[in-house]
mmCIF file of C-alpha atoms in Angstrom:
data_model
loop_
_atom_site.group_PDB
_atom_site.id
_atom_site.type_symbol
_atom_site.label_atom_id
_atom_site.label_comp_id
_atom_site.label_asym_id
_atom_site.label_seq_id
_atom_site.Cartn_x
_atom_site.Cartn_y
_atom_site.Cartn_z
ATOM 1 C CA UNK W 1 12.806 10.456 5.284
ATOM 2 C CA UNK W 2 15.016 8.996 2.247
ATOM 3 C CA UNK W 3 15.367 6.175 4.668
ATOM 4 C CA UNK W 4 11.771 5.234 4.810
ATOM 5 C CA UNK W 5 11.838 6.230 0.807
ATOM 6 C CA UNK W 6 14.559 3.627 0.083
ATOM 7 C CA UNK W 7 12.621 0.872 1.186
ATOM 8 C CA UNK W 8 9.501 1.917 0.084
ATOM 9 C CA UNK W 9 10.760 2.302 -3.607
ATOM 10 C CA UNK W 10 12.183 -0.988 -3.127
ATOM 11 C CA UNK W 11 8.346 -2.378 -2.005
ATOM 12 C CA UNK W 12 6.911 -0.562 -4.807
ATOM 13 C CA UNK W 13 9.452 -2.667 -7.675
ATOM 14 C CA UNK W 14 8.980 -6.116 -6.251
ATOM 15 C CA UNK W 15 4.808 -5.804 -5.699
ATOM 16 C CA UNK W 16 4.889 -3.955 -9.213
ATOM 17 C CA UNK W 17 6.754 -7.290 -10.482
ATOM 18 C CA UNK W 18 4.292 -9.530 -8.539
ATOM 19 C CA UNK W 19 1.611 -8.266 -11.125
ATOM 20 C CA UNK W 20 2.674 -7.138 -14.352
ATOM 21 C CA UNK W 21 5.189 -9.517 -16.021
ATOM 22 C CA UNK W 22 1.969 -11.773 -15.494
ATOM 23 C CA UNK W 23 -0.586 -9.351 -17.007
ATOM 24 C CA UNK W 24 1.495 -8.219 -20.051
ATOM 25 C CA UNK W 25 1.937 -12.321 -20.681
ATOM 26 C CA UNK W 26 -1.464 -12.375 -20.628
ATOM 27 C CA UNK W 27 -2.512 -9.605 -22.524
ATOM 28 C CA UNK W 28 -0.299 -11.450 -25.454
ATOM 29 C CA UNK W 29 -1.187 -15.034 -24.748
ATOM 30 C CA UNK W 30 -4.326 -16.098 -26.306
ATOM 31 C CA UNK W 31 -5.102 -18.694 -23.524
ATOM 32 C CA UNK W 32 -4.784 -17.085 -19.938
ATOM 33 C CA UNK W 33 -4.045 -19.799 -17.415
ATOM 34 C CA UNK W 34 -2.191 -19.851 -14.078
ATOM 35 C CA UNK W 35 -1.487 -22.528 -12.001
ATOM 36 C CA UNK W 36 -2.823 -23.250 -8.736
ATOM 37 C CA UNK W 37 0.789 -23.273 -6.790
ATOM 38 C CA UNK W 38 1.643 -20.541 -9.233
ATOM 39 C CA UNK W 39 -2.116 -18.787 -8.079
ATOM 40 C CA UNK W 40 -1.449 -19.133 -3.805
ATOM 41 C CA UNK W 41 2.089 -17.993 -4.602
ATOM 42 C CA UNK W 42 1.368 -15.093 -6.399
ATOM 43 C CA UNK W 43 -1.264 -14.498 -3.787
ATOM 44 C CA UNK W 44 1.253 -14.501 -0.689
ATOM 45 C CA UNK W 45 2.956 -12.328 -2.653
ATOM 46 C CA UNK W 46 1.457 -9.879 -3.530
ATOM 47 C CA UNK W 47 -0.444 -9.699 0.208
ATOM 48 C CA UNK W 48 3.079 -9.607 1.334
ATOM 49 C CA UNK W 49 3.977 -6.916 -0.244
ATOM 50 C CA UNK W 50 1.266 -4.706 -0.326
ATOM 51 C CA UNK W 51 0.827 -5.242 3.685
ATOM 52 C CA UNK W 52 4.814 -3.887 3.563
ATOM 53 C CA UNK W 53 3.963 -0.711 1.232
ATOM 54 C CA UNK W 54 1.070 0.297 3.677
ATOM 55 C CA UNK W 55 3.020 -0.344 6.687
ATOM 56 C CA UNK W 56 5.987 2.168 5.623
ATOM 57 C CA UNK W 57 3.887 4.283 4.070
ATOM 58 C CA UNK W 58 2.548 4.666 8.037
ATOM 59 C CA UNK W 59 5.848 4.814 8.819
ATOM 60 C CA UNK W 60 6.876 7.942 6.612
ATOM 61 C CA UNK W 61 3.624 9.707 7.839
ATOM 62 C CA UNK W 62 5.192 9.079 11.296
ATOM 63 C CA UNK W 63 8.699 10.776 10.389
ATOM 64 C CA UNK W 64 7.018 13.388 9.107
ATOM 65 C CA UNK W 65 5.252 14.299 11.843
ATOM 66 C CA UNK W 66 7.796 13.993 14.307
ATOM 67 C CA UNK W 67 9.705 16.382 11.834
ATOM 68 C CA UNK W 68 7.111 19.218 11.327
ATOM 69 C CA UNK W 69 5.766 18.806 15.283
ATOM 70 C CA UNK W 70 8.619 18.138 17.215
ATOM 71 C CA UNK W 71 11.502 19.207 15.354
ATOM 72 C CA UNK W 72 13.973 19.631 18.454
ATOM 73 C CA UNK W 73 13.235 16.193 18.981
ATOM 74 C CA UNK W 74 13.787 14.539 15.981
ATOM 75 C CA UNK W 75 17.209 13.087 15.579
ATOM 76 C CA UNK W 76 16.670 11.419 18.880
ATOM 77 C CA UNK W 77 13.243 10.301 18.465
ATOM 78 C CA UNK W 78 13.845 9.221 14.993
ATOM 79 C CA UNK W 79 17.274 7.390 15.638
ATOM 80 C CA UNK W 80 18.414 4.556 13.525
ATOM 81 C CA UNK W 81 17.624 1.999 16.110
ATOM 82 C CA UNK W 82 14.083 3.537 16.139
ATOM 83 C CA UNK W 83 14.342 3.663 12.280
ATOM 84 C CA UNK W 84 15.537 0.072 12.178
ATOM 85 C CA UNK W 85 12.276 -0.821 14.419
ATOM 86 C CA UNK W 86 9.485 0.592 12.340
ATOM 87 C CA UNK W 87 10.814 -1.513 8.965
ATOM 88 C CA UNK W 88 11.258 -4.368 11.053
ATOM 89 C CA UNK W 89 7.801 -3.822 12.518
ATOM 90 C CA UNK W 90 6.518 -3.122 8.667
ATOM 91 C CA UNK W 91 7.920 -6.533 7.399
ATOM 92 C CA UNK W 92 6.487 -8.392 10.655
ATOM 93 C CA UNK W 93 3.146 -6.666 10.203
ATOM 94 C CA UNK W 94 3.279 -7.145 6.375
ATOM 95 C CA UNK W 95 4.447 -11.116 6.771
ATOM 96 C CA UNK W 96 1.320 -11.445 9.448
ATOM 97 C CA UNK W 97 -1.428 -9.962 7.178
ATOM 98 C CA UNK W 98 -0.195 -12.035 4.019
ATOM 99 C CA UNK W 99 -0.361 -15.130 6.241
ATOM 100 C CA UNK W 100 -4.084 -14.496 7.399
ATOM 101 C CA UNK W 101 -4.696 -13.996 3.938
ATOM 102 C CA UNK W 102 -3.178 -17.061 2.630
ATOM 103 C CA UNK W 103 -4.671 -19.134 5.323
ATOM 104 C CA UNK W 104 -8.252 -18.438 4.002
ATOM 105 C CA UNK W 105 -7.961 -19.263 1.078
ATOM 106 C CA UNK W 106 -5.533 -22.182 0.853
ATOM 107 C CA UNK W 107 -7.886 -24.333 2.295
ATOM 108 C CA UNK W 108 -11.219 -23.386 -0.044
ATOM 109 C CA UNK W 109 -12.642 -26.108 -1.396
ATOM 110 C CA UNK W 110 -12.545 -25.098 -5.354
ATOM 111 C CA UNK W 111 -15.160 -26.278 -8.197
ATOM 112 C CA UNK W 112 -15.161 -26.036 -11.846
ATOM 113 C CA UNK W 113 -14.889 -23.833 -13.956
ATOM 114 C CA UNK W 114 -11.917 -22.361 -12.409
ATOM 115 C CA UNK W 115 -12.042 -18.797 -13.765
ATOM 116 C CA UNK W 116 -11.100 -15.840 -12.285
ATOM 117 C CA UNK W 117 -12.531 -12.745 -13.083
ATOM 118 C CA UNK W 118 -9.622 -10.492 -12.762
ATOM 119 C CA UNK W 119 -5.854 -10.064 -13.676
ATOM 120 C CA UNK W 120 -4.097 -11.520 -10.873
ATOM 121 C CA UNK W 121 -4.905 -14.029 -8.046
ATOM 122 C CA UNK W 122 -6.334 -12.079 -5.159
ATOM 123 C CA UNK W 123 -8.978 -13.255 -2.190
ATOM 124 C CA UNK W 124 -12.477 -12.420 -3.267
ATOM 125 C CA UNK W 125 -11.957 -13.825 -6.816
ATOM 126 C CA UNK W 126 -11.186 -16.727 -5.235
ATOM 127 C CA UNK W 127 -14.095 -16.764 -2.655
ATOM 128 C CA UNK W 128 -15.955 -16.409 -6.037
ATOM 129 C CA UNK W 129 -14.467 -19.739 -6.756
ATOM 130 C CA UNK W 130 -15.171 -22.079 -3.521
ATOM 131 C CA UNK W 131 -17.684 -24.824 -2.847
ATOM 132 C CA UNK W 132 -18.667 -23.823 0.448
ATOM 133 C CA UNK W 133 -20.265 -21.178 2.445
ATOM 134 C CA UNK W 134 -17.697 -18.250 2.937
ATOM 135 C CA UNK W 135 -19.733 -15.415 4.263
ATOM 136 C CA UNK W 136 -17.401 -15.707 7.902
ATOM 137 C CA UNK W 137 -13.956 -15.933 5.377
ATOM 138 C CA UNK W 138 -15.257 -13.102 3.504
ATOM 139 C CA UNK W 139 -15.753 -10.864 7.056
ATOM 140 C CA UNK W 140 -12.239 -11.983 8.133
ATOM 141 C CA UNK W 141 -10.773 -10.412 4.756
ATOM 142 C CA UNK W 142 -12.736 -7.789 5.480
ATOM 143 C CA UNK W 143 -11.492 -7.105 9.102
ATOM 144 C CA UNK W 144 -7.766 -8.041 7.920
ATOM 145 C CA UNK W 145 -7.726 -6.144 5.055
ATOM 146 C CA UNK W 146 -10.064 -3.162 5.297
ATOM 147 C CA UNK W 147 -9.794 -2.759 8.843
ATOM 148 C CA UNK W 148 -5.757 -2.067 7.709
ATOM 149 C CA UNK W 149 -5.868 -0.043 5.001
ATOM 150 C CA UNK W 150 -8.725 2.178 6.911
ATOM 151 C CA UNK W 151 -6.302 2.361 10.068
ATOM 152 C CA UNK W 152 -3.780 3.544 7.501
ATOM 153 C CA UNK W 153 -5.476 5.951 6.045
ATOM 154 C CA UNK W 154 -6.782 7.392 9.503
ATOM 155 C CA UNK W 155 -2.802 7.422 10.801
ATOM 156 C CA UNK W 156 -2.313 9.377 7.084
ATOM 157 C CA UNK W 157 -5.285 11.961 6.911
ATOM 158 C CA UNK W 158 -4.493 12.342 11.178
ATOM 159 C CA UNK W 159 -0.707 13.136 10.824
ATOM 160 C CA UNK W 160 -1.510 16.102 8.099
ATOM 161 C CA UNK W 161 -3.985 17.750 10.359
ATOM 162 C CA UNK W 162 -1.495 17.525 12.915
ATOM 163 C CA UNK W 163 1.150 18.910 11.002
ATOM 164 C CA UNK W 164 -1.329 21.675 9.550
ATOM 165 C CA UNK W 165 -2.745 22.929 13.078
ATOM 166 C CA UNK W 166 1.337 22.681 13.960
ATOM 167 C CA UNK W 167 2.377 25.425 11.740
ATOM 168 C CA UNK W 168 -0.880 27.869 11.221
ATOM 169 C CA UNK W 169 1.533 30.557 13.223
ATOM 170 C CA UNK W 170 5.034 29.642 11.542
ATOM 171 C CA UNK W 171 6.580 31.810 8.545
ATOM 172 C CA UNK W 172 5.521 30.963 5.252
ATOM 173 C CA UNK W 173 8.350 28.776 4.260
ATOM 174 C CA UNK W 174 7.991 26.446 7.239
ATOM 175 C CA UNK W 175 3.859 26.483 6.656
ATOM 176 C CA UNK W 176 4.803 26.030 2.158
ATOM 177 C CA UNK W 177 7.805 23.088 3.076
ATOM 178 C CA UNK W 178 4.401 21.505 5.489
ATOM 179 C CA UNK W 179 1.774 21.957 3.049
ATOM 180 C CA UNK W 180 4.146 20.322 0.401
ATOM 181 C CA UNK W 181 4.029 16.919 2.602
ATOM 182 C CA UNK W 182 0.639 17.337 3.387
ATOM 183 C CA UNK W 183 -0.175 17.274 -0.260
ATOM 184 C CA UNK W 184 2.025 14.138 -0.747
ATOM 185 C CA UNK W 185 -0.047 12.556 2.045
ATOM 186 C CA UNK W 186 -2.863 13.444 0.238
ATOM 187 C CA UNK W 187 -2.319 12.400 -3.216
ATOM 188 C CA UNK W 188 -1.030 8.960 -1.933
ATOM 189 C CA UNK W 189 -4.344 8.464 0.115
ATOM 190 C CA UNK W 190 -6.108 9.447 -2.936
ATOM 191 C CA UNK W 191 -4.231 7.054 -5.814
ATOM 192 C CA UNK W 192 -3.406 4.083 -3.323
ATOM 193 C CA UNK W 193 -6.210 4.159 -0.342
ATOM 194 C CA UNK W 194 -8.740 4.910 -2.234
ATOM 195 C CA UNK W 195 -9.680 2.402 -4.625
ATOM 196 C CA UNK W 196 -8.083 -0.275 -1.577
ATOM 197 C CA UNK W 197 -11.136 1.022 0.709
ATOM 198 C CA UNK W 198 -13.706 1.087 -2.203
ATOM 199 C CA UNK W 199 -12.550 -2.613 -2.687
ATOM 200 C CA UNK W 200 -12.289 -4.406 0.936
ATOM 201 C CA UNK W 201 -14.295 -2.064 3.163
ATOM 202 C CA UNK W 202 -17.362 -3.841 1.436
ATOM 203 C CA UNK W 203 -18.566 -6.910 1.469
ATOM 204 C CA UNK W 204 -16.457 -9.824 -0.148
ATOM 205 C CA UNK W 205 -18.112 -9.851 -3.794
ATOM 206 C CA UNK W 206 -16.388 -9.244 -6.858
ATOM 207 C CA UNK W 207 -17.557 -6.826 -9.958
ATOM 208 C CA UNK W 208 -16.536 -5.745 -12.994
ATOM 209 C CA UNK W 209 -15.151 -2.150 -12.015
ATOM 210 C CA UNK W 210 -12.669 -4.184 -9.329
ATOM 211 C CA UNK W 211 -10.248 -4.772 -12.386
ATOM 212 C CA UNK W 212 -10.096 -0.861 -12.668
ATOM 213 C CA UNK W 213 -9.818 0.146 -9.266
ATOM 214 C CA UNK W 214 -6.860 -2.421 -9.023
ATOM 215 C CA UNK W 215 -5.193 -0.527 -10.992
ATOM 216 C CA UNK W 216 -4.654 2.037 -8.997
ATOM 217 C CA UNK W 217 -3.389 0.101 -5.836
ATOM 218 C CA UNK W 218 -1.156 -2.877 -7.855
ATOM 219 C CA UNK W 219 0.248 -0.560 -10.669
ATOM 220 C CA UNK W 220 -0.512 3.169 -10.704
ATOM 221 C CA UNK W 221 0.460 4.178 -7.045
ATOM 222 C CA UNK W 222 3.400 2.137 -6.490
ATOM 223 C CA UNK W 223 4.982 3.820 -9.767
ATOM 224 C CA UNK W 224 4.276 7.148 -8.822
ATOM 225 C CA UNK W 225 4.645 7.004 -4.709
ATOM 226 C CA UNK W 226 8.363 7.657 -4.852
ATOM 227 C CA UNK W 227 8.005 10.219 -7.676
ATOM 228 C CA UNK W 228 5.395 11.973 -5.194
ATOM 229 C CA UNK W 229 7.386 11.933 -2.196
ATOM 230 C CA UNK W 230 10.361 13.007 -3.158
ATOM 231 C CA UNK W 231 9.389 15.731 -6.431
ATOM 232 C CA UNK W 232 7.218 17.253 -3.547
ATOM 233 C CA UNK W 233 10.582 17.932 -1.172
ATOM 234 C CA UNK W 234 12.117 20.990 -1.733
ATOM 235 C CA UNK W 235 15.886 19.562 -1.312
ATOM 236 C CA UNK W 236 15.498 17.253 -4.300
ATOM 237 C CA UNK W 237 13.684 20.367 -6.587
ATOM 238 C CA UNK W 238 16.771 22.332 -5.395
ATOM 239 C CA UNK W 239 19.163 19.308 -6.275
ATOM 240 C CA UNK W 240 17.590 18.651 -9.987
ATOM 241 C CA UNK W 241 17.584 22.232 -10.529
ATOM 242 C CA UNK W 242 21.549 22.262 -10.392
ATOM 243 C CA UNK W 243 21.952 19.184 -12.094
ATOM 244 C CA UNK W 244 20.144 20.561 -15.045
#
């Protein structure tokens, strides 16, 4: 698990730092501006990232459920090699969605006035932007994106009914250390997934409220994942408890 944790607290600082160094310049800057290389790069980015921090978060939900569901299993299923597999796989899958991403929009024709109603450079804002018809580029960001982060949160939501109809006749410690991931799984879905499926799993338009939900997914969640995960394991209460 603190394998998957590692690099999933290491996705969580670098797409953090895609976003905010920018917003907090322009929350003091009186003129906002970005540039356009600046714009596709922060785009890529960010796309990149976030594909990554889905990805292992599909990968923890996996570990988990080998641990909880097939426990005799699970140093052989869940080897290194194997562990080495699913990150590379994350990256790969993360690199692929970022490129799909980029490809749409690089190409967009652009008119004036080039301003984009939100905080950082993202795909519908910038479909808001273009000079040509982009109802079939708005589907494919719709099929890339939401089609992920729905497939995501399916994998999640399935791997904690798993683990739940796993235990129903095990001791109460074994069903309280389950529950505990389950509600990780949970609160994860609910701060990251969330507002990520209000936002793509519609179609490509951009509103007011986006800037909120964005929050959640670019700022909010990524703080608090590896809190989540690991406050909710009873090895790391147990080790703060004797370091205090």
């Amino acid at each position: 698990m603190y394998f998957f944790l590692n690099y999933l607290s290491l996705s969580d600082l670098c797409y953090t730092s895609t976003v905010v160094p920018k917003l907090i310049t322009d929350l003091l800057a009186e003129r906002k501006t970005i540039s356009y290389s600046s714009c596709m790069t922060q785009l890529f980015i960010l796309q990149f990232l976030g594909g990554i921090e889905i990805f292992v978060l599909t990968g923890v939900a996996y570990d988990r459920y080998v641990a909880v569901c097939r426990p005799l299993h699970y140093t052989v299923t869940m080897s290194r090699q194997r562990c080495n597999a699913v990150i590379t796989a994350c990256y790969t899958g993360g690199f692929m969605h970022s490129a799909s991403q980029f490809l749409l929009t690089i190409f967009l024709p652009l008119c004036g006035p080039h301003e984009i109603d939100h905080y950082f450079c993202d795909v519908y804002p910038l479909l808001k932007l273009a000079c040509a018809d982009t109802y079939r580029i708005g589907l494919l960001a719709i099929v890339d994106s939401g089609l992920v982060a729905l497939v995501t949160f399916v994998i999640l939501m399935g791997s904690c009914f798993l683990m739940l109809h796993t235990i129903r006749g095990c001791p109460a410690e074994s069903r309280a250390k389950a529950l505990s991931t389950c509600s990780s799984h949970v609160t994860v879905v609910g701060l990251f997934f969330g507002p990520v499926l209000l936002i793509y799993m519609r179609p490509a338009e951009t509103f007011p409220e986006d800037k909120a939900f964005a929050l959640f997914y670019t700022i909010i969640a990524p703080m608090f994942n590896p809190l989540i995960y690991t406050l909710r394991n009873l090895e790391m209460k147990n080790a703060v408890r004797k370091m205090l």
